Amino acid sequence: LGVETVGDLVHLYPRRYIDYGNVQPIASSLFGRMTTIQGVVSSIEKRRTATGKELVDAVIDDGTGRIHA
């Protein structure tokens, strides 16, 4: 990165910027597109896969729909 001084760090800008401020209702979100949602976690389920890895599934509800994450 070439950061050697505090000044270098202050002037280190990200290559890209993602704006998470545009919150969309779950009902109007499109499958396959990155979308910012805001809601309540209504349930969490934790389980192990056949390979022994732990998998966590959370259901998020915003009043217009529900999504598994």
Short mmCIF file of C-alpha atoms in Angstrom, two decimals:
data_model
loop_
_atom_site.label_atom_id
_atom_site.label_comp_id
_atom_site.label_asym_id
_atom_site.label_seq_id
_atom_site.Cartn_x
_atom_site.Cartn_y
_atom_site.Cartn_z
CA LEU A 1 0.00 0.00 0.00
CA GLY A 2 2.97 2.30 0.43
CA VAL A 3 1.82 3.68 3.82
CA GLU A 4 4.83 4.95 5.73
CA THR A 5 3.52 8.03 7.55
CA VAL A 6 0.28 9.24 9.11
CA GLY A 7 -0.04 11.60 6.15
CA ASP A 8 0.11 8.65 3.77
CA LEU A 9 -2.65 6.96 5.76
CA VAL A 10 -4.85 10.08 5.71
CA HIS A 11 -4.53 10.27 1.92
CA LEU A 12 -5.20 6.58 1.34
CA TYR A 13 -8.56 6.51 -0.42
CA PRO A 14 -10.57 3.35 -1.15
CA ARG A 15 -10.64 2.10 -4.74
CA ARG A 16 -14.42 1.95 -4.66
CA TYR A 17 -17.18 3.25 -2.45
CA ILE A 18 -20.47 1.49 -1.73
CA ASP A 19 -23.33 3.67 -0.45
CA TYR A 20 -25.34 1.72 2.12
CA GLY A 21 -27.65 4.67 2.88
CA ASN A 22 -30.33 3.86 0.29
CA VAL A 23 -32.46 1.41 2.33
CA GLN A 24 -35.01 -0.57 0.28
CA PRO A 25 -38.03 -2.57 1.49
CA ILE A 26 -37.54 -6.33 1.22
CA ALA A 27 -40.66 -6.61 -0.97
CA SER A 28 -39.13 -4.37 -3.67
CA SER A 29 -35.63 -5.93 -3.57
CA LEU A 30 -34.55 -7.78 -6.69
CA PHE A 31 -32.95 -11.23 -6.55
CA GLY A 32 -29.27 -11.13 -7.47
CA ARG A 33 -28.79 -7.39 -6.88
CA MET A 34 -26.93 -5.91 -3.94
CA THR A 35 -29.49 -4.10 -1.77
CA THR A 36 -29.46 -2.44 1.62
CA ILE A 37 -32.31 -3.58 3.86
CA GLN A 38 -33.25 -2.77 7.42
CA GLY A 39 -35.38 -4.99 9.60
CA VAL A 40 -35.72 -7.13 12.69
CA VAL A 41 -34.04 -10.51 13.09
CA SER A 42 -37.07 -12.70 13.80
CA SER A 43 -35.28 -16.04 14.16
CA ILE A 44 -31.83 -17.61 14.10
CA GLU A 45 -31.09 -21.27 13.45
CA LYS A 46 -27.64 -22.78 13.90
CA ARG A 47 -26.75 -26.21 12.50
CA ARG A 48 -23.79 -28.29 11.38
CA THR A 49 -23.25 -29.35 7.78
CA ALA A 50 -22.23 -32.85 6.73
CA THR A 51 -18.60 -31.67 6.64
CA GLY A 52 -18.80 -30.39 10.23
CA LYS A 53 -18.96 -26.67 9.44
CA GLU A 54 -21.36 -24.50 11.41
CA LEU A 55 -24.10 -22.79 9.38
CA VAL A 56 -26.19 -19.91 10.74
CA ASP A 57 -29.49 -18.93 9.09
CA ALA A 58 -31.17 -15.69 10.20
CA VAL A 59 -34.64 -14.55 9.12
CA ILE A 60 -34.96 -10.76 8.74
CA ASP A 61 -38.41 -9.13 8.61
CA ASP A 62 -39.15 -5.51 7.72
CA GLY A 63 -42.95 -5.62 7.59
CA THR A 64 -43.04 -5.87 3.77
CA GLY A 65 -41.35 -9.26 3.52
CA ARG A 66 -38.91 -11.72 5.01
CA ILE A 67 -35.47 -12.80 3.90
CA HIS A 68 -33.10 -15.58 4.97
CA ALA A 69 -29.50 -14.47 5.45
#
